[in-house]
């Protein structure tokens, strides 16, 4: 089993055709076919189903494709780290960002890393906190922002910031940042909510339970952007982290107010694998990320944010 075979395996799985894979790999078709057959003979199982619609990975093939991607990624990272570059931090770093943090952090972080560490290739991924945690556990991420997570047997979690959840409504509702709104008032309106199973939804459901209110959930979605679009269209109110609606408040496209009775907070942490060597490139990106967050909080660009050491109200969820 060699690198060329693994590349052939992944490419055929992605495009579903030996002919197309050969074109992309700049090989003749028989060479790609031979690489796949050699792998199948070595493993003793078929890796593809040959159908009229093309090449489809078998169950064993899907396992091999997943592992091959990770193996090639690790080789690529190793090459980047050991490439001669005296006095320069080099390497590939894959960072997970929560959707609500993208507008505030993504571009400034890319600029900062590019300026301070031009030898670092930064790769950004976004998703739910639960998905990001799974990718971190699986080794697909080097570090990630997560929320409401303590350290686990596999991950270290460094608290970075606490932020309050806000009620979000059309401008006509007249919500104001200096006038918190009770959960009971929010629950009196139709609600556009994160989908069940989302960690943010769990926080909101807990707050509803504590307040004794029943929510009239008219729409569920897995996208913060869609939540805001539906509120703008008049489908109801919603609840989001303050950071997720900072620009909308500033631009006057939505009105919003911190939730109260009970207050609802989430904690943002920087999670990294507990075991294994932490490359200098990962440490450098983590340092730049923490600096960007500290700056945003100190300049008031992160609504209702507090440092982790700040005292939390007794009504925290």
Coordinates of C-alpha atoms in Angstrom, one line a residue:
X1 CA 0.0 0.0 0.0
X2 CA 1.5 3.3 -1.1
X3 CA 0.6 7.0 -1.4
X4 CA -0.2 6.7 -5.1
X5 CA -2.7 3.9 -4.4
X6 CA -4.4 5.9 -1.7
X7 CA -4.7 9.0 -3.9
X8 CA -6.2 6.8 -6.6
X9 CA -8.7 5.3 -4.2
X10 CA -9.8 8.7 -2.9
X11 CA -10.1 10.3 -6.4
X12 CA -12.1 7.4 -7.8
X13 CA -14.5 7.6 -4.8
X14 CA -14.9 11.3 -5.3
X15 CA -15.6 11.4 -9.0
X16 CA -17.1 7.9 -9.4
X17 CA -15.1 7.1 -12.5
X18 CA -11.8 5.6 -13.2
X19 CA -11.5 7.5 -16.5
X20 CA -12.2 10.8 -14.8
X21 CA -9.9 10.0 -11.9
X22 CA -7.1 9.1 -14.4
X23 CA -7.5 12.6 -16.0
X24 CA -7.3 14.4 -12.7
X25 CA -4.3 12.3 -11.6
X26 CA -2.5 12.7 -15.0
X27 CA -2.3 9.0 -15.4
X28 CA -3.5 6.5 -18.0
X29 CA -6.7 4.6 -17.1
X30 CA -5.1 1.1 -16.8
X31 CA -2.7 2.5 -14.2
X32 CA -5.5 3.7 -11.9
X33 CA -7.4 0.4 -12.4
X34 CA -4.3 -1.5 -11.5
X35 CA -3.8 0.6 -8.3
X36 CA -7.3 -0.1 -7.2
X37 CA -7.1 -3.8 -7.9
X38 CA -3.8 -4.1 -6.1
X39 CA -5.4 -2.5 -3.0
X40 CA -8.3 -4.9 -3.2
X41 CA -6.0 -7.9 -3.5
X42 CA -3.9 -6.8 -0.6
X43 CA -7.0 -6.2 1.6
X44 CA -8.9 -9.2 0.4
X45 CA -12.2 -7.3 -0.1
X46 CA -13.8 -5.3 -2.9
X47 CA -13.5 -1.6 -2.5
X48 CA -15.9 -0.5 -5.2
X49 CA -19.1 -1.7 -6.8
X50 CA -18.9 -1.4 -10.6
X51 CA -22.2 -0.2 -11.8
X52 CA -23.6 1.5 -14.9
X53 CA -23.8 4.7 -12.9
X54 CA -20.1 4.5 -12.1
X55 CA -17.8 3.3 -9.3
X56 CA -19.4 3.3 -5.9
X57 CA -17.5 2.5 -2.7
X58 CA -18.5 -0.6 -0.8
X59 CA -18.8 -0.4 3.0
X60 CA -15.1 -1.5 3.2
X61 CA -14.3 1.1 0.5
X62 CA -15.9 3.9 2.5
X63 CA -13.8 3.0 5.5
X64 CA -10.6 2.9 3.5
X65 CA -11.4 6.2 1.8
X66 CA -12.0 7.9 5.2
X67 CA -8.7 6.5 6.6
X68 CA -6.8 7.3 3.5
X69 CA -7.8 10.9 3.6
X70 CA -6.6 11.2 7.1
X71 CA -3.3 9.4 6.3
X72 CA -2.6 11.7 3.4
X73 CA -3.5 14.8 5.4
X74 CA -1.1 13.8 8.1
X75 CA 1.7 13.3 5.6
X76 CA 0.9 16.7 4.1
X77 CA 1.1 18.2 7.6
X78 CA 4.4 16.5 8.3
X79 CA 5.9 17.8 5.1
X80 CA 4.9 21.3 6.0
X81 CA 6.3 21.1 9.5
X82 CA 9.7 19.6 8.6
X83 CA 10.3 21.7 5.4
X84 CA 13.5 23.7 6.0
X85 CA 12.7 27.2 7.2
X86 CA 15.1 28.4 9.9
X87 CA 13.5 30.6 12.5
X88 CA 10.0 30.3 10.9
X89 CA 6.9 28.6 12.2
X90 CA 5.5 26.4 9.4
X91 CA 2.7 23.9 9.1
X92 CA -0.9 23.3 8.4
X93 CA -3.5 24.2 11.0
X94 CA -7.2 23.3 10.8
X95 CA -9.3 25.4 13.1
X96 CA -13.0 25.0 13.9
X97 CA -15.1 28.2 14.4
X98 CA -18.7 28.5 15.6
X99 CA -21.0 30.1 13.0
X100 CA -21.8 33.0 15.3
X101 CA -18.1 33.9 15.5
X102 CA -17.3 34.0 11.8
X103 CA -18.0 37.7 11.0
X104 CA -16.0 38.8 14.0
X105 CA -13.0 36.5 13.9
X106 CA -12.4 34.8 10.6
X107 CA -10.9 37.6 8.5
X108 CA -8.9 39.3 11.3
X109 CA -7.5 36.0 12.3
X110 CA -6.5 35.1 8.7
X111 CA -4.8 38.5 8.4
X112 CA -3.0 38.2 11.7
X113 CA -1.7 34.7 11.1
X114 CA -0.7 35.6 7.5
X115 CA 1.3 38.6 8.8
X116 CA 2.9 37.0 11.8
X117 CA 3.4 33.5 10.5
X118 CA 3.5 33.4 6.7
X119 CA 4.7 29.8 6.8
X120 CA 1.4 28.6 8.4
X121 CA -1.4 27.4 6.1
X122 CA -4.6 28.1 8.0
X123 CA -7.7 26.0 7.2
X124 CA -11.1 27.1 8.7
X125 CA -14.1 24.9 9.2
X126 CA -17.4 25.8 10.7
X127 CA -20.3 23.9 12.2
X128 CA -22.4 23.2 15.3
X129 CA -20.5 22.9 18.5
X130 CA -21.3 19.2 18.6
X131 CA -20.1 18.6 15.1
X132 CA -16.9 20.5 15.8
X133 CA -16.2 18.5 18.9
X134 CA -16.7 15.3 17.0
X135 CA -14.3 16.4 14.3
X136 CA -11.8 17.4 17.0
X137 CA -12.1 13.9 18.6
X138 CA -11.7 12.3 15.2
X139 CA -8.5 14.2 14.5
X140 CA -10.0 16.3 11.6
X141 CA -9.4 19.6 13.6
X142 CA -6.3 20.7 15.5
X143 CA -8.2 23.1 17.7
X144 CA -11.7 24.5 17.9
X145 CA -14.0 27.0 19.5
X146 CA -16.8 25.1 21.4
X147 CA -19.3 26.1 23.9
X148 CA -20.6 24.9 27.3
X149 CA -17.9 22.2 27.4
X150 CA -15.6 21.2 30.3
X151 CA -12.4 19.3 29.7
X152 CA -13.0 15.7 28.7
X153 CA -10.8 12.6 28.7
X154 CA -9.8 13.4 25.2
X155 CA -9.9 17.2 25.1
X156 CA -8.6 20.2 27.0
X157 CA -11.0 23.1 27.2
X158 CA -9.7 26.6 28.0
X159 CA -12.5 29.1 28.9
X160 CA -12.3 32.2 26.8
X161 CA -15.5 34.2 27.2
X162 CA -19.0 34.1 28.5
X163 CA -21.8 35.7 26.5
X164 CA -25.5 36.2 27.1
X165 CA -28.3 35.0 24.9
X166 CA -30.6 37.7 23.4
X167 CA -34.2 37.9 22.3
X168 CA -34.3 38.9 18.6
X169 CA -37.3 40.4 16.9
X170 CA -38.3 42.7 13.9
X171 CA -37.4 46.4 14.4
X172 CA -41.1 47.1 14.9
X173 CA -41.0 45.2 18.2
X174 CA -38.7 47.9 19.6
X175 CA -36.4 45.7 21.6
X176 CA -33.4 47.6 23.1
X177 CA -30.0 46.5 24.3
X178 CA -30.3 48.4 27.5
X179 CA -33.7 46.9 28.4
X180 CA -33.6 43.1 29.1
X181 CA -36.7 41.2 28.1
X182 CA -38.2 38.5 30.3
X183 CA -38.4 35.0 28.9
X184 CA -42.1 35.0 29.4
X185 CA -42.5 37.9 27.0
X186 CA -40.5 36.1 24.4
X187 CA -42.5 32.9 24.8
X188 CA -45.7 34.8 24.2
X189 CA -44.7 35.2 20.5
X190 CA -44.3 32.6 17.8
X191 CA -40.7 31.4 17.8
X192 CA -38.1 30.5 15.2
X193 CA -35.8 28.1 17.0
X194 CA -32.6 26.2 16.5
X195 CA -33.3 22.6 15.6
X196 CA -33.7 20.1 18.4
X197 CA -30.4 18.5 19.3
X198 CA -28.5 21.8 18.8
X199 CA -26.6 22.8 21.9
X200 CA -28.1 26.3 21.8
X201 CA -31.6 24.8 21.7
X202 CA -30.8 22.8 24.8
X203 CA -29.9 26.1 26.6
X204 CA -33.2 27.6 25.5
X205 CA -35.3 24.6 26.4
X206 CA -33.7 24.6 29.9
X207 CA -34.5 28.3 30.3
X208 CA -38.1 27.6 29.3
X209 CA -38.4 24.8 31.8
X210 CA -37.0 27.0 34.6
X211 CA -39.4 29.8 33.8
X212 CA -42.4 27.5 33.5
X213 CA -43.2 28.8 30.0
X214 CA -44.3 26.8 27.0
X215 CA -42.8 27.9 23.7
X216 CA -44.8 28.2 20.5
X217 CA -42.1 27.0 18.0
X218 CA -43.4 27.5 14.5
X219 CA -40.1 26.8 12.6
X220 CA -36.9 25.0 13.4
X221 CA -33.7 25.4 11.5
X222 CA -30.0 24.4 11.7
X223 CA -28.8 27.8 10.4
X224 CA -28.4 31.1 12.4
X225 CA -28.6 33.0 9.1
X226 CA -32.0 31.4 8.3
X227 CA -33.3 32.2 11.8
X228 CA -32.6 35.8 11.2
X229 CA -34.1 35.8 7.7
X230 CA -37.3 34.3 9.1
X231 CA -37.5 36.9 11.8
X232 CA -37.1 39.6 9.3
X233 CA -39.9 38.1 7.2
X234 CA -42.2 38.2 10.2
X235 CA -42.4 34.5 11.1
X236 CA -41.7 35.1 14.7
X237 CA -39.0 36.0 17.3
X238 CA -35.9 34.0 18.0
X239 CA -33.1 33.7 20.5
X240 CA -29.4 34.0 19.6
X241 CA -26.0 34.7 21.1
X242 CA -25.3 38.4 21.3
X243 CA -22.4 38.1 18.9
X244 CA -24.6 36.5 16.3
X245 CA -26.7 39.7 16.0
X246 CA -24.2 42.4 16.7
X247 CA -24.1 43.6 13.1
X248 CA -27.8 43.5 12.7
X249 CA -28.3 45.6 15.8
X250 CA -25.7 48.1 14.6
X251 CA -27.3 48.3 11.1
X252 CA -30.8 48.6 12.5
X253 CA -32.1 45.6 10.6
X254 CA -33.3 43.8 13.7
X255 CA -34.1 44.7 17.3
X256 CA -32.8 42.7 20.2
X257 CA -32.5 42.7 24.0
X258 CA -30.7 40.4 26.5
X259 CA -32.8 37.7 27.9
X260 CA -33.8 37.8 31.6
X261 CA -35.9 35.9 34.1
X262 CA -33.9 33.8 33.7
X263 CA -30.6 35.2 32.2
X264 CA -29.1 32.6 29.8
X265 CA -25.4 32.5 29.2
X266 CA -23.1 30.3 27.1
X267 CA -19.4 29.8 27.7
X268 CA -17.0 29.8 24.7
X269 CA -13.9 27.6 25.2
X270 CA -10.9 26.8 23.1
X271 CA -10.6 23.0 22.8
X272 CA -7.5 21.1 21.9
X273 CA -6.7 17.4 22.0
X274 CA -5.4 16.3 25.4
X275 CA -2.8 13.8 24.0
X276 CA -0.1 14.0 21.4
X277 CA 2.4 16.7 20.4
X278 CA 1.1 20.2 19.8
X279 CA 3.0 21.6 16.8
X280 CA 4.3 25.2 17.1
X281 CA 2.0 26.2 14.2
X282 CA -1.1 25.2 16.2
X283 CA 0.2 27.0 19.3
X284 CA 0.8 30.1 17.2
X285 CA -2.7 30.1 15.7
X286 CA -4.2 29.5 19.2
X287 CA -2.3 32.6 20.5
X288 CA -3.5 34.8 17.7
X289 CA -7.1 33.5 18.1
X290 CA -7.1 34.3 21.8
X291 CA -5.7 37.8 21.1
X292 CA -8.5 38.5 18.6
X293 CA -11.1 37.4 21.1
X294 CA -9.6 39.4 24.0
X295 CA -9.4 42.5 21.7
X296 CA -13.0 42.1 20.6
X297 CA -14.3 41.9 24.2
X298 CA -12.2 44.8 25.5
X299 CA -13.4 47.0 22.6
X300 CA -17.0 46.1 23.2
X301 CA -17.5 44.4 19.9
X302 CA -18.8 41.3 21.5
X303 CA -22.2 42.2 23.0
X304 CA -22.7 41.3 26.7
X305 CA -19.5 39.3 26.8
X306 CA -17.6 38.7 30.0
X307 CA -14.3 37.1 30.9
X308 CA -14.6 33.6 32.3
X309 CA -13.6 34.9 35.8
X310 CA -16.6 37.3 36.0
X311 CA -19.2 36.4 38.5
X312 CA -22.3 34.8 36.8
X313 CA -25.8 35.6 38.0
X314 CA -27.5 33.0 40.1
X315 CA -30.1 32.5 37.3
X316 CA -27.5 31.3 34.8
X317 CA -28.4 28.4 32.6

